[in-house]
Every structure is written in structure tokens, then in C-alpha cells.
């Protein structure tokens, strides 16, 4: 849509049929009501931390009132461009260098609001403003790159230390769990071993008790004492046959070949414990004692004879 302002009468001609008086009226301004794109030239601006930047942008605006745009300002596009540049410099002076890169959207919004407040009397409305490029001085750029590299090295060091810490924690947790499992396994093994030993002892005790009961029952039967004497004689012979097999030092009785006396002594002990007289045991013991006394007297007579001869 085009809007034309007629010179002389100051009338606004819209689209359609319009009548102009020759010589008196002629078309002086032609305004486009479509959105207009204006490149804002590059300019220098100083930030809050005294860093000089070279910055440019793009301005999008639309003429809302053709009459004000024609008679309110001489050159509306130039006026809006200058206003955008001055507003940009003032807004950048409020921000530091780091905030300029982080707050570009808020910076654009602030510039648009400032332009709309000033250009309202011109019949122009700024739709949006976009920053195109921000050029930093070489030294500042190098400093920023060094800062970024230092920050990256710092993050890498922190991540590496955290990884080492996590690794050490995992290794410690693994060792702890391994020790706990090993102790639990050892505990279970000791419990099982103790239970097995207890069961074995109990089984042996039960077997021994059963053997004692059977032996007691057998001794109460007819000729039980004779069977016990035979068992003691067999055990004596078996033990005598194993002498000097495990060690060179042995202890022998005075008459190892007299099985009858050993059996008689064993049966005497058994009778004394059970308080039951054993037939023939006392006679055997008394005869054995008399033989020992006679043997002792004979050995003394022989020694006295040898002394007299000497």
C-alpha cells in the first residue's frame, strides 16, 4: 500500500481515485506502509568495563501514520537509524563485556522500546532490532580465548579429580564388600565346621553309649566274665605286638610274657570298680605276689653269694 501526500493543500491521498488540481497540487511524498528493513552501520561503543566494541545491526520498522512520517520529520529512515545508533551506545554503556554476549535479547528489546518512545511522533513503529556482529579488539579477544582455555582446563581438572575420587571410592567399596563377603564366608565355614564336629562328637558319643549298653548287657549274661577276660587278653596281645613301632623308647612290664597275670589284674580292677568278686582273680593275684617275693629273695641270695666270693 502506498500513501501520497499532496503539496499545497496538505491532503493525504490514499489508494483509489484522487483528484489533483493542476499547478496547485502535486505528489510530494510517497510512503510505503510495508515493513522496511534498514541496516544500521557499524559503530564503536564503550562497555561498562571500558572495552571498546565495534557493533552493527538490522532495524525492522513500519510507517503507521504516513502524514506524520511525511511532515513530522525530514528523513524518517535516517532519523530512526541515528536514534538506533545512539540508543545502542547508551545501552552498551550500561553493560559489561560478558553481559553483552549473554544478554543480547534483552539489549535488543531495550533498543526497540527506546526507539518506539522517540519515534511515536514520527508515525513510525520499530518492530524489532537485531545485533548482527560484535567485533572485539584483538588483545581483548586473545584474553577472552585464554580465559576460555583456562576455564576449560579447570573443568577438565575438576572432572579428572572427580573421576579419580569416584574411582577410589568404588575401589574402596569393592574391597569393603569383598572383605565382608570373605568374613561372612569364613563365618559360615566355621559354623558349618563346628556343626559338623558337634554332629561327629554326638554320633561318637551315641555309638559309644550304645556299645557300653551292649557290653553291659553281654556281661550280665552267662559266661560274660570269661568273654571279658578273652577280650582283655586279645587287646593285650595286640598292644604288645605294636611295641617299639612308633618310638625307640618303650616301657615294658617285669614279665611281659605272663598274659594270665595281666588279665587277672585287669579283671581285678574291673571287679573292684563294679564291686563284684571275680572268681579266681584273688588266687591268681596272691600266687603272683608270692612268686614275686620268692624271685626277689632268690636274687638277693645270689648277690650275697657273689659278694662273699669277691
CSV table of C-alpha atoms in Angstrom, one decimal:
chain,number,residue,atom,x,y,z
A,1,UNK,CA,0.0,0.0,0.0
A,2,UNK,CA,1.3,3.4,-0.9
A,3,UNK,CA,0.3,6.7,0.7
A,4,UNK,CA,0.9,10.0,-1.1
A,5,UNK,CA,1.0,13.5,0.4
A,6,UNK,CA,-0.2,16.3,-1.9
A,7,UNK,CA,1.7,19.5,-1.9
A,8,UNK,CA,-0.2,22.7,-1.4
A,9,UNK,CA,-3.4,21.5,0.2
A,10,UNK,CA,-1.5,19.2,2.6
A,11,UNK,CA,-4.0,16.5,1.9
A,12,UNK,CA,-3.3,12.8,2.2
A,13,UNK,CA,-4.0,10.8,-0.9
A,14,UNK,CA,-4.9,7.1,-0.4
A,15,UNK,CA,-5.3,4.4,-2.9
A,16,UNK,CA,-8.2,4.7,-5.3
A,17,UNK,CA,-9.4,7.7,-7.3
A,18,UNK,CA,-7.9,11.0,-6.3
A,19,UNK,CA,-8.4,14.4,-8.0
A,20,UNK,CA,-5.5,16.8,-8.1
A,21,UNK,CA,-5.7,20.4,-9.1
A,22,UNK,CA,-3.0,21.2,-11.8
A,23,UNK,CA,-0.3,23.6,-10.8
A,24,UNK,CA,-1.7,23.8,-7.3
A,25,UNK,CA,-1.4,20.1,-6.3
A,26,UNK,CA,1.3,17.7,-6.9
A,27,UNK,CA,2.6,14.5,-5.2
A,28,UNK,CA,5.4,15.4,-2.8
A,29,UNK,CA,6.0,12.4,-0.6
A,30,UNK,CA,5.4,8.7,-1.2
A,31,UNK,CA,5.4,6.5,1.8
A,32,UNK,CA,5.3,2.7,1.8
A,33,UNK,CA,3.2,1.1,4.5
A,34,UNK,CA,5.1,-2.2,4.3
A,35,UNK,CA,7.8,-3.4,6.7
A,36,UNK,CA,11.1,-1.7,6.0
A,37,UNK,CA,14.5,-3.2,6.7
A,38,UNK,CA,17.3,-0.8,7.5
A,39,UNK,CA,21.0,-1.8,8.0
A,40,UNK,CA,22.4,0.1,10.9
A,41,UNK,CA,26.1,1.0,10.1
A,42,UNK,CA,28.9,-0.3,12.3
A,43,UNK,CA,29.7,2.0,15.2
A,44,UNK,CA,32.0,1.9,18.2
A,45,UNK,CA,30.7,1.7,21.7
A,46,UNK,CA,32.3,1.5,25.2
A,47,UNK,CA,31.0,-1.0,27.7
A,48,UNK,CA,30.8,-0.6,31.4
A,49,UNK,CA,34.2,-2.2,32.0
A,50,UNK,CA,35.8,0.2,29.4
A,51,UNK,CA,36.1,-2.2,26.5
A,52,UNK,CA,35.6,-0.6,23.0
A,53,UNK,CA,33.4,-2.7,20.7
A,54,UNK,CA,32.5,-2.4,17.0
A,55,UNK,CA,28.9,-3.3,16.6
A,56,UNK,CA,26.3,-3.2,13.8
A,57,UNK,CA,22.7,-4.3,13.5
A,58,UNK,CA,19.5,-4.6,11.5
A,59,UNK,CA,16.4,-2.5,12.1
A,60,UNK,CA,12.9,-3.5,11.2
A,61,UNK,CA,10.2,-0.8,11.2
A,62,UNK,CA,6.9,0.2,9.7
A,63,UNK,CA,5.2,3.5,8.9
A,64,UNK,CA,2.0,3.6,10.9
A,65,UNK,CA,1.0,7.3,10.1
A,66,UNK,CA,2.1,8.5,6.6
A,67,UNK,CA,1.1,12.1,7.4
A,68,UNK,CA,3.4,12.3,10.5
A,69,UNK,CA,6.1,10.4,8.6
A,70,UNK,CA,6.0,13.0,5.8
A,71,UNK,CA,5.6,16.2,7.8
A,72,UNK,CA,6.8,15.2,11.2
A,73,UNK,CA,10.4,14.5,10.2
A,74,UNK,CA,12.6,15.4,7.2
A,75,UNK,CA,14.0,11.9,6.6
A,76,UNK,CA,12.4,9.2,8.8
A,77,UNK,CA,14.8,6.4,7.9
A,78,UNK,CA,17.9,8.5,8.6
A,79,UNK,CA,16.3,9.7,11.9
A,80,UNK,CA,15.5,6.2,13.0
A,81,UNK,CA,19.0,4.9,12.1
A,82,UNK,CA,20.6,7.7,14.1
A,83,UNK,CA,18.3,7.0,17.0
A,84,UNK,CA,19.1,3.3,16.9
A,85,UNK,CA,22.9,4.0,17.0
A,86,UNK,CA,22.7,6.4,19.9
A,87,UNK,CA,20.4,4.1,21.8
A,88,UNK,CA,22.8,1.2,21.2
A,89,UNK,CA,25.7,3.2,22.5
A,90,UNK,CA,23.8,4.2,25.6
A,91,UNK,CA,22.6,0.7,26.3
A,92,UNK,CA,26.0,-0.9,25.8
A,93,UNK,CA,27.5,1.6,28.3
A,94,UNK,CA,25.2,0.0,31.0
A,95,UNK,CA,26.5,-3.5,30.5
A,96,UNK,CA,29.9,-5.2,31.0
A,97,UNK,CA,31.6,-7.2,28.2
A,98,UNK,CA,30.4,-10.6,29.5
A,99,UNK,CA,26.8,-9.4,29.8
A,100,UNK,CA,26.8,-8.0,26.3
A,101,UNK,CA,27.2,-11.6,24.9
A,102,UNK,CA,24.8,-13.1,27.4
A,103,UNK,CA,22.0,-10.5,27.2
A,104,UNK,CA,21.7,-9.8,23.5
A,105,UNK,CA,18.0,-10.4,23.5
A,106,UNK,CA,17.3,-8.0,26.4
A,107,UNK,CA,19.6,-5.5,24.7
A,108,UNK,CA,17.6,-5.7,21.5
A,109,UNK,CA,14.3,-5.3,23.4
A,110,UNK,CA,15.7,-2.2,25.2
A,111,UNK,CA,16.7,-0.6,21.9
A,112,UNK,CA,13.3,-1.3,20.4
A,113,UNK,CA,11.5,0.3,23.4
A,114,UNK,CA,13.7,3.4,23.3
A,115,UNK,CA,13.1,3.8,19.5
A,116,UNK,CA,9.3,3.5,19.8
A,117,UNK,CA,9.1,6.1,22.5
A,118,UNK,CA,11.1,8.6,20.4
A,119,UNK,CA,9.6,7.8,17.0
A,120,UNK,CA,5.9,7.8,18.1
A,121,UNK,CA,5.6,11.4,17.0
A,122,UNK,CA,7.0,10.5,13.6
A,123,UNK,CA,4.3,7.9,12.8
A,124,UNK,CA,6.9,5.1,12.8
A,125,UNK,CA,6.9,1.9,14.8
A,126,UNK,CA,10.0,-0.2,15.3
A,127,UNK,CA,9.1,-3.9,15.2
A,128,UNK,CA,12.4,-5.4,16.2
A,129,UNK,CA,16.2,-4.8,16.3
A,130,UNK,CA,18.8,-7.5,15.8
A,131,UNK,CA,22.5,-7.1,16.5
A,132,UNK,CA,24.5,-8.6,13.6
A,133,UNK,CA,28.1,-8.6,14.6
A,134,UNK,CA,30.1,-7.6,17.6
A,135,UNK,CA,33.8,-7.1,16.9
A,136,UNK,CA,36.2,-7.2,19.9
A,137,UNK,CA,39.7,-5.7,19.9
A,138,UNK,CA,42.4,-8.3,19.2
A,139,UNK,CA,44.0,-8.1,22.6
A,140,UNK,CA,40.7,-8.4,24.4
A,141,UNK,CA,39.9,-11.3,22.1
A,142,UNK,CA,43.1,-13.1,23.0
A,143,UNK,CA,42.4,-12.5,26.7
A,144,UNK,CA,38.9,-14.0,26.2
A,145,UNK,CA,40.4,-17.0,24.5
A,146,UNK,CA,42.9,-17.5,27.3
A,147,UNK,CA,40.1,-17.2,29.8
A,148,UNK,CA,38.0,-19.8,27.9
A,149,UNK,CA,41.0,-22.1,27.7
A,150,UNK,CA,41.7,-21.7,31.4
A,151,UNK,CA,38.1,-22.4,32.2
A,152,UNK,CA,38.2,-25.5,30.1
A,153,UNK,CA,41.4,-26.7,31.7
A,154,UNK,CA,39.8,-26.0,35.1
A,155,UNK,CA,36.7,-28.0,34.2
A,156,UNK,CA,38.9,-30.8,32.8
A,157,UNK,CA,41.0,-30.9,36.0
A,158,UNK,CA,37.9,-30.9,38.2
A,159,UNK,CA,36.3,-33.7,36.1
A,160,UNK,CA,39.5,-35.7,36.3
A,161,UNK,CA,39.7,-35.2,40.1
A,162,UNK,CA,36.1,-36.2,40.5
A,163,UNK,CA,36.7,-39.3,38.3
A,164,UNK,CA,39.8,-40.2,40.4
A,165,UNK,CA,37.7,-39.7,43.6
A,166,UNK,CA,34.8,-41.8,42.3
A,167,UNK,CA,37.3,-44.5,41.2
A,168,UNK,CA,38.9,-44.6,44.6
A,169,UNK,CA,35.5,-44.7,46.3
A,170,UNK,CA,34.5,-47.6,44.0
A,171,UNK,CA,37.7,-49.5,44.7
A,172,UNK,CA,37.3,-48.9,48.5
A,173,UNK,CA,33.7,-50.1,48.3
A,174,UNK,CA,34.7,-53.1,46.3
A,175,UNK,CA,37.4,-54.0,48.9
A,176,UNK,CA,34.9,-53.5,51.7
A,177,UNK,CA,32.3,-55.7,50.1
A,178,UNK,CA,35.0,-58.3,49.3
A,179,UNK,CA,36.1,-58.3,53.0
A,180,UNK,CA,32.6,-58.5,54.2
A,181,UNK,CA,31.8,-61.4,51.9
A,182,UNK,CA,35.1,-63.2,52.9
A,183,UNK,CA,34.3,-62.8,56.6
A,184,UNK,CA,30.8,-64.0,56.1
A,185,UNK,CA,32.1,-67.0,54.1
A,186,UNK,CA,34.6,-67.7,56.8
A,187,UNK,CA,32.0,-67.4,59.5
A,188,UNK,CA,29.7,-69.7,57.6
A,189,UNK,CA,32.5,-72.2,57.1
A,190,UNK,CA,33.4,-72.1,60.8
A,191,UNK,CA,29.7,-72.6,61.8
A,192,UNK,CA,29.4,-75.5,59.4
A,193,UNK,CA,32.7,-77.0,60.6
A,194,UNK,CA,31.6,-76.6,64.3
A,195,UNK,CA,28.2,-78.1,63.4
A,196,UNK,CA,29.9,-81.0,61.7
A,197,UNK,CA,32.3,-81.6,64.6
A,198,UNK,CA,29.4,-81.4,67.1
A,199,UNK,CA,27.5,-83.9,65.0
A,200,UNK,CA,30.5,-86.1,64.8
A,201,UNK,CA,31.1,-85.9,68.6
A,202,UNK,CA,27.4,-86.6,69.2
A,203,UNK,CA,27.4,-89.5,66.8
A,204,UNK,CA,30.5,-90.9,68.5
A,205,UNK,CA,29.0,-90.5,72.0
A,206,UNK,CA,25.8,-92.2,70.9
A,207,UNK,CA,27.8,-95.0,69.3
A,208,UNK,CA,29.9,-95.4,72.5
A,209,UNK,CA,26.9,-95.3,74.7
A,210,UNK,CA,25.2,-97.9,72.5
A,211,UNK,CA,28.4,-100.0,72.7
A,212,UNK,CA,28.5,-99.7,76.5
A,213,UNK,CA,24.9,-100.7,76.8
A,214,UNK,CA,25.5,-103.7,74.6
A,215,UNK,CA,28.7,-104.6,76.6
A,216,UNK,CA,26.8,-104.2,79.8
A,217,UNK,CA,24.0,-106.5,78.5
A,218,UNK,CA,26.6,-109.0,77.4
A,219,UNK,CA,28.4,-109.0,80.8
A,220,UNK,CA,25.2,-109.7,82.6
A,221,UNK,CA,24.6,-112.9,80.6
A,222,UNK,CA,26.1,-116.3,81.3
A,223,UNK,CA,29.9,-116.6,81.0
A,224,UNK,CA,30.1,-112.8,80.4
A,225,UNK,CA,33.2,-112.6,82.6
A,226,UNK,CA,35.0,-115.1,80.5
A,227,UNK,CA,34.2,-113.2,77.4
A,228,UNK,CA,35.6,-110.0,79.0
A,229,UNK,CA,38.8,-111.8,80.0
A,230,UNK,CA,39.2,-113.1,76.5
A,231,UNK,CA,38.7,-109.6,75.1
A,232,UNK,CA,41.3,-108.1,77.5
A,233,UNK,CA,43.8,-110.9,76.6
A,234,UNK,CA,43.3,-110.1,72.9
A,235,UNK,CA,43.8,-106.4,73.4
A,236,UNK,CA,47.0,-107.1,75.5
A,237,UNK,CA,48.4,-109.3,72.7
A,238,UNK,CA,47.5,-106.7,70.1
A,239,UNK,CA,49.2,-103.9,72.1
A,240,UNK,CA,52.2,-105.9,72.8
A,241,UNK,CA,52.7,-106.7,69.1
A,242,UNK,CA,52.8,-102.9,68.4
A,243,UNK,CA,55.6,-102.1,70.8
A,244,UNK,CA,58.7,-100.2,69.5
A,245,UNK,CA,57.0,-99.4,66.2
A,246,UNK,CA,56.4,-95.7,66.7
A,247,UNK,CA,59.3,-94.8,69.1
A,248,UNK,CA,62.6,-96.3,70.3
A,249,UNK,CA,61.8,-95.6,74.0
A,250,UNK,CA,59.4,-98.2,75.4
A,251,UNK,CA,58.2,-99.2,78.9
A,252,UNK,CA,57.8,-102.9,79.5
A,253,UNK,CA,56.4,-104.8,82.5
A,254,UNK,CA,58.6,-107.1,84.5
A,255,UNK,CA,57.0,-110.1,82.9
A,256,UNK,CA,55.6,-109.2,79.5
A,257,UNK,CA,55.0,-112.8,78.6
A,258,UNK,CA,52.7,-113.5,81.5
A,259,UNK,CA,49.4,-112.8,79.9
A,260,UNK,CA,47.5,-114.6,82.7
A,261,UNK,CA,48.7,-112.2,85.4
A,262,UNK,CA,47.8,-109.1,83.2
A,263,UNK,CA,44.3,-110.5,82.6
A,264,UNK,CA,43.9,-111.2,86.3
A,265,UNK,CA,45.0,-107.7,87.2
A,266,UNK,CA,42.6,-106.2,84.7
A,267,UNK,CA,39.7,-108.3,85.9
A,268,UNK,CA,40.6,-107.4,89.5
A,269,UNK,CA,40.4,-103.7,88.6
A,270,UNK,CA,37.1,-104.3,86.9
A,271,UNK,CA,35.8,-106.2,89.9
A,272,UNK,CA,36.9,-103.5,92.3
A,273,UNK,CA,35.1,-100.9,90.2
A,274,UNK,CA,31.9,-102.9,89.9
A,275,UNK,CA,32.2,-104.2,93.5
A,276,UNK,CA,31.6,-107.7,92.2
A,277,UNK,CA,34.0,-110.6,93.1
A,278,UNK,CA,35.7,-112.2,90.2
A,279,UNK,CA,36.3,-116.0,90.6
A,280,UNK,CA,40.0,-117.0,90.6
A,281,UNK,CA,41.2,-113.4,90.4
A,282,UNK,CA,42.3,-113.2,94.1
A,283,UNK,CA,44.1,-116.6,93.9
A,284,UNK,CA,46.0,-115.6,90.8
A,285,UNK,CA,47.0,-112.3,92.4
A,286,UNK,CA,48.2,-113.9,95.6
A,287,UNK,CA,50.1,-116.6,93.8
A,288,UNK,CA,51.6,-113.9,91.6
A,289,UNK,CA,52.7,-111.9,94.7
A,290,UNK,CA,54.3,-115.0,96.3
A,291,UNK,CA,56.2,-115.7,93.1
A,292,UNK,CA,57.4,-112.1,93.0
A,293,UNK,CA,58.6,-112.3,96.7
A,294,UNK,CA,60.4,-115.6,96.1
A,295,UNK,CA,62.0,-114.2,93.0
A,296,UNK,CA,63.2,-111.2,95.0
A,297,UNK,CA,64.6,-113.4,97.8
A,298,UNK,CA,66.5,-115.6,95.2
A,299,UNK,CA,68.0,-112.6,93.6
A,300,UNK,CA,69.2,-111.3,97.0
A,301,UNK,CA,70.8,-114.7,97.9
A,302,UNK,CA,72.7,-114.7,94.5
A,303,UNK,CA,74.0,-111.1,95.1
A,304,UNK,CA,75.2,-112.1,98.7
A,305,UNK,CA,77.0,-115.1,97.3
A,306,UNK,CA,78.8,-113.0,94.7
A,307,UNK,CA,79.8,-110.6,97.4
A,308,UNK,CA,81.3,-113.4,99.6
A,309,UNK,CA,83.2,-114.8,96.7
A,310,UNK,CA,84.7,-111.5,95.9
